[in-house]
Every structure is written in C-alpha cells, then in structure tokens.
XYZ file of C-alpha atoms in Angstrom:
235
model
C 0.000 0.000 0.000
C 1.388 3.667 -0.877
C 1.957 6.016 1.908
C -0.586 8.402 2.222
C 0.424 12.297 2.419
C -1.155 15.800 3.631
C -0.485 18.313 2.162
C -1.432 21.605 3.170
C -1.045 23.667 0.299
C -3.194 23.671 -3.191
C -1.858 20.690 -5.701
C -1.225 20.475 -9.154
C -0.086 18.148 -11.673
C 3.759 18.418 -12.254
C 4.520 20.504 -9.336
C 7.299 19.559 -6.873
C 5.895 20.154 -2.893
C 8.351 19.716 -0.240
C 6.564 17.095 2.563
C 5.954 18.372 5.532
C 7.986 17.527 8.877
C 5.419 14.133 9.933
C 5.917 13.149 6.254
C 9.491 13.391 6.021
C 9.714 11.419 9.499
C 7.159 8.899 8.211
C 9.592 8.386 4.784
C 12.651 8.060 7.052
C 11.253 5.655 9.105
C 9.714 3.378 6.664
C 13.314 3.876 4.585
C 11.790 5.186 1.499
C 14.185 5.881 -1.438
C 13.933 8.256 -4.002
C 11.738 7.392 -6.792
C 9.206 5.008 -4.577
C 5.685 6.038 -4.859
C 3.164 8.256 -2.739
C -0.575 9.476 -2.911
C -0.989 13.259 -1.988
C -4.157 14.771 -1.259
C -4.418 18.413 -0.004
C -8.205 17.993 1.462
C -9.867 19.628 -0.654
C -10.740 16.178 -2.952
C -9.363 13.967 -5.157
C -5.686 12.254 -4.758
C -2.816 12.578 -6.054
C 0.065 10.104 -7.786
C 3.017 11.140 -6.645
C 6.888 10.171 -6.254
C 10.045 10.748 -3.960
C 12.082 12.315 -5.861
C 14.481 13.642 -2.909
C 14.525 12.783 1.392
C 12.046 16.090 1.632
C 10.355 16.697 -1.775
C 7.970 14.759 -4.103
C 7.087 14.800 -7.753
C 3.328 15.303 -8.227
C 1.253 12.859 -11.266
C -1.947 11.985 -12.231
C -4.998 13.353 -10.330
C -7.370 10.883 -9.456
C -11.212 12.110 -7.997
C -11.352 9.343 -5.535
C -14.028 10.042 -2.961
C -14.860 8.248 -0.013
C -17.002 11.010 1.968
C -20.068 9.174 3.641
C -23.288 10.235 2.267
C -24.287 10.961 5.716
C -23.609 14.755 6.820
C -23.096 13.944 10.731
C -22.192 16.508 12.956
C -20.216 15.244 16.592
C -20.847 17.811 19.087
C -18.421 16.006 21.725
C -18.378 17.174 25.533
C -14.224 16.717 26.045
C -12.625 13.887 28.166
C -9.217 13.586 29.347
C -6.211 12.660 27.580
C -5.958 9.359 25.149
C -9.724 9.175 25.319
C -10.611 12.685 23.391
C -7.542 11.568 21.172
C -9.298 8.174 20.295
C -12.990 9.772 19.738
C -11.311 12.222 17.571
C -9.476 9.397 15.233
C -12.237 6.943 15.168
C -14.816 9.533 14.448
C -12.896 10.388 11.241
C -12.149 6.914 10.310
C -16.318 6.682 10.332
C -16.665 9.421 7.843
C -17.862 12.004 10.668
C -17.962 15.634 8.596
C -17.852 17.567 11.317
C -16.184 17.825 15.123
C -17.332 20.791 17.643
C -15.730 20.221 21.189
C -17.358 21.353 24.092
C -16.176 22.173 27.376
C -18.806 21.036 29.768
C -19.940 21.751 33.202
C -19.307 17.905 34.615
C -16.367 17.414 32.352
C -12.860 16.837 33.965
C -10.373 18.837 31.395
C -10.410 22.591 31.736
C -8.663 24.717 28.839
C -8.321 27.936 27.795
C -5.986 30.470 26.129
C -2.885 29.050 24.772
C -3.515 25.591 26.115
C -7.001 25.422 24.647
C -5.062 26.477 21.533
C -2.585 23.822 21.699
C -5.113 21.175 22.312
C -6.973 22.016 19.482
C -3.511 22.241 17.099
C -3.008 18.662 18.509
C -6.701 17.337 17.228
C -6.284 18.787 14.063
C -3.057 16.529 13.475
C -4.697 13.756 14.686
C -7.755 14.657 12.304
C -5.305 14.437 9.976
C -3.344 11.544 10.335
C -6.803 9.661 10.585
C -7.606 11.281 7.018
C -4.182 9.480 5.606
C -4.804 6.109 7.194
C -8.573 5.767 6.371
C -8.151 6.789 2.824
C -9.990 9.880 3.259
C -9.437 13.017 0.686
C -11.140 15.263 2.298
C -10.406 16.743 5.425
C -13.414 16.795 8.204
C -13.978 20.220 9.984
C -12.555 20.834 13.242
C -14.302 23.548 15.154
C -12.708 26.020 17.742
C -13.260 25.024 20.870
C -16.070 26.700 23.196
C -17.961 26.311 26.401
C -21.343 25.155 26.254
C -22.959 27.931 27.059
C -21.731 29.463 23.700
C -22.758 26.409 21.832
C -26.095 26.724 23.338
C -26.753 30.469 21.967
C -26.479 29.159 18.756
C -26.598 25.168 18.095
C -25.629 24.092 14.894
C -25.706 20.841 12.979
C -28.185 19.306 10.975
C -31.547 17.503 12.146
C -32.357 14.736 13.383
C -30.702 16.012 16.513
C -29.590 13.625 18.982
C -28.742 13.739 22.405
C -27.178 10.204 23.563
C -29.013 8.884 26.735
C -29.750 5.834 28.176
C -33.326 7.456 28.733
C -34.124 7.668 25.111
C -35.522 6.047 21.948
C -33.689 3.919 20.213
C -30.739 4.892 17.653
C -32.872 3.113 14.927
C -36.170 4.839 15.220
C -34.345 7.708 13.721
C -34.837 8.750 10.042
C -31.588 10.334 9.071
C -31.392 10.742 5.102
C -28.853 13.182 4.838
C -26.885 13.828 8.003
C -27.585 14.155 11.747
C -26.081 15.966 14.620
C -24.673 13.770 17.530
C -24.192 15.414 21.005
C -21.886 13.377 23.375
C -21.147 14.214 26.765
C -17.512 13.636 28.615
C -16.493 10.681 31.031
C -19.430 12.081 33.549
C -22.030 13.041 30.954
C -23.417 16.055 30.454
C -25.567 17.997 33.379
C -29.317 18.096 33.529
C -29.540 21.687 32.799
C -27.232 21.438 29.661
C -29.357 18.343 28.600
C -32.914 20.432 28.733
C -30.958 23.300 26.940
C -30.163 21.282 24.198
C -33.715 19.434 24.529
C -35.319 22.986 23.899
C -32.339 23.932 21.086
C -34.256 20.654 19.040
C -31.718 17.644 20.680
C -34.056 14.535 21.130
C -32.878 11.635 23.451
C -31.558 8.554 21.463
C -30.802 5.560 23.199
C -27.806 3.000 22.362
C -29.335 -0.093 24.465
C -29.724 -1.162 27.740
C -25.867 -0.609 28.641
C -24.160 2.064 29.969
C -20.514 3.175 27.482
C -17.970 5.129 27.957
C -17.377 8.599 26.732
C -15.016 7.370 24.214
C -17.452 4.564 22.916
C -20.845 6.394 23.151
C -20.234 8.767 19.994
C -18.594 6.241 17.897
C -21.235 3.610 18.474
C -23.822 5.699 17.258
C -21.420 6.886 14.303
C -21.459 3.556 13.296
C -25.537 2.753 13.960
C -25.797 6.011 11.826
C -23.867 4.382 9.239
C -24.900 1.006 9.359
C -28.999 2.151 9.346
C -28.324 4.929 6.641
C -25.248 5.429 5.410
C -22.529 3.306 3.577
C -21.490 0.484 5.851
C-alpha cells in the first residue's frame, strides 16, 4: 500500500511540494528511497500520484477524484474527556466518515482549557484529524471547530436535524430517520448535566438511546457513528 500524504497547500499536476515535517519522518522511518511512490491529497478532494524524488520533496502525477465522503452529513458535538480518550474519539470519528467535530467544554467534564492551552489542544486534534484522514483513505479533510464552552454552543446550536442527544433514557438509535446527516451530542467521562441536557432538549436535541448498557465517553459517539452508518449510510 502507498503512503498516504497531507499536504497543506493547493496541488497540481507536475509541481514539486516539499513534505511536511510528519511526512518526512514517516519516509525516514519506513526507509523510502527516491523514486518510490506516494498518494498526496491536499483535502480539498481527489488524490494525487506522486513520487520521492528527494529525502524532503515529491514529484506530483496523475490526479485521481477518488471520494470516499459518507453520504451521511453527521455533525459530533463532543463534551471533552481527558487525555488518550478525546484523542481516540477524535481518530475513530474520522475513520467513520464524521464531517464535522465541535468540542465542548462542559460543566461535569474533567479537562479545563483555555488560552494558549485550549489552543494547543486544538492544534493537537487537528493533526490527529489528519493523520486519521491518511490512514482511512480519506481526501477530504473533516472540519474541526474552535473550541467553546457550552454555554456558547447553546446560543447558537448548529448541525443538521435529526438532533440527537445520547441517553440511556431515550428512543432507540434506529427509530431515527436520518437521510442526509444528523447531529450527535456526546457528553464527557461524567455526561453532560441536567440543565445542559434540557438546553439542548429545547435547542431541538431529542434523546436517542444505544441499548440497555451504559458506554464510555469514548465509545458512546462512535457507536452511534457507526448505527448512523450502518442504518443509513454506507457500511
């Protein structure tokens, strides 16, 4: 299988783009010589042909518009856990086809950002959002959003209908007609708090349930990704 490369800037046929930094680790690692193939994307659609033609700079080919977007529009509006688990939602969600990511800093939850470290965190998602992209076979990059508290999400929800608020209290996943997209609102390792649960019931968020069992932060969002995808997307 070819490696699979970002690239940030806008690609052409024939042009020569030096890899970025991950990239040129990634090449030295898997001892790639010059002349071995690569794909290129730059997120925007489509992939590129490509080949090394020196330790930091590659050769670009034939375009090919590949696609493998899901037909399903699904917005994750994800309450942020701690650590590896945020990391892992993030990844997975992409590798499901998710379009778009808004995380929310939430009254019960344990991690508390702001300013530069809020900034950082973010920068960090994005290059995981990324590196998912290259691994899944994804061409175009899904949407990170800034991060915000909830109480700014809640002046102005956004994401399309069906809306649905994971709960064990709800209707099930299935009973949901979702023919174009959906917006999915997880909460963090304690769940979100009854008052931010009836403000996004009154924003349009209806309960949807996952079964009988009770899953992790890190599980919950993915699980109905994949029910999403299964019931009306492309799995």
């Amino acid at each position: 299988m070819k490696p699979r490369v970002y690239v940030e800037e806008p690609l052409r046929a024939g042009m020569q783009v030096e890899l970025p930094l991950s990239a040129q680790h990634h090449a030295r690692v898997l001892r790639l010589r010059q002349g071995e193939a690569l794909v290129l994307f730059d997120g925007t659609g489509g992939e590129w042909d490509a080949v090394l033609v020196g330790k930091k700079t590659a050769q670009l080919g034939e375009h090919h518009a590949v696609e493998r977007e899901s037909p399903l529009a699904v917005t994750l509006v994800q309450g942020v856990s701690s650590g590896e688990r945020m990391d892992y939602t993030v990844q997975k969600a992409v590798e499901l086809g998710v379009a778009v990511i808004q995380p929310l800093l939430t009254k019960k939850g344990i991690v508390r950002l702001e300013g530069k470290r809020a900034d950082a965190r973010v920068a960090h998602w994005q290059r995981v959002v990324i590196s998912a992209c290259e691994q899944c076979g994804r061409n175009r990059v899904p949407e990170l959003r800034p991060l915000i508290g909830f109480s700014d999400y809640a002046l102005t929800p956004e994401g399309p209908a069906p809306r649905l608020l994971l709960s064990a209290q709800g209707r099930s996943i299935r009973e949901f007609d979702a023919p174009g997209g959906a917006t999915i609102a997880a909460g963090p390792e304690a769940g979100f708090a009854l008052e931010e649960q009836a403000t996004l019931e009154r924003a349009g968020f209806v309960k949807a349930s996952l079964g009988p069992r009770i899953l992790r932060t890190e599980t919950a969002a993915l699980a109905a990704l994949a029910a999403l995808s299964a019931l009306r997307g492309d799995f």
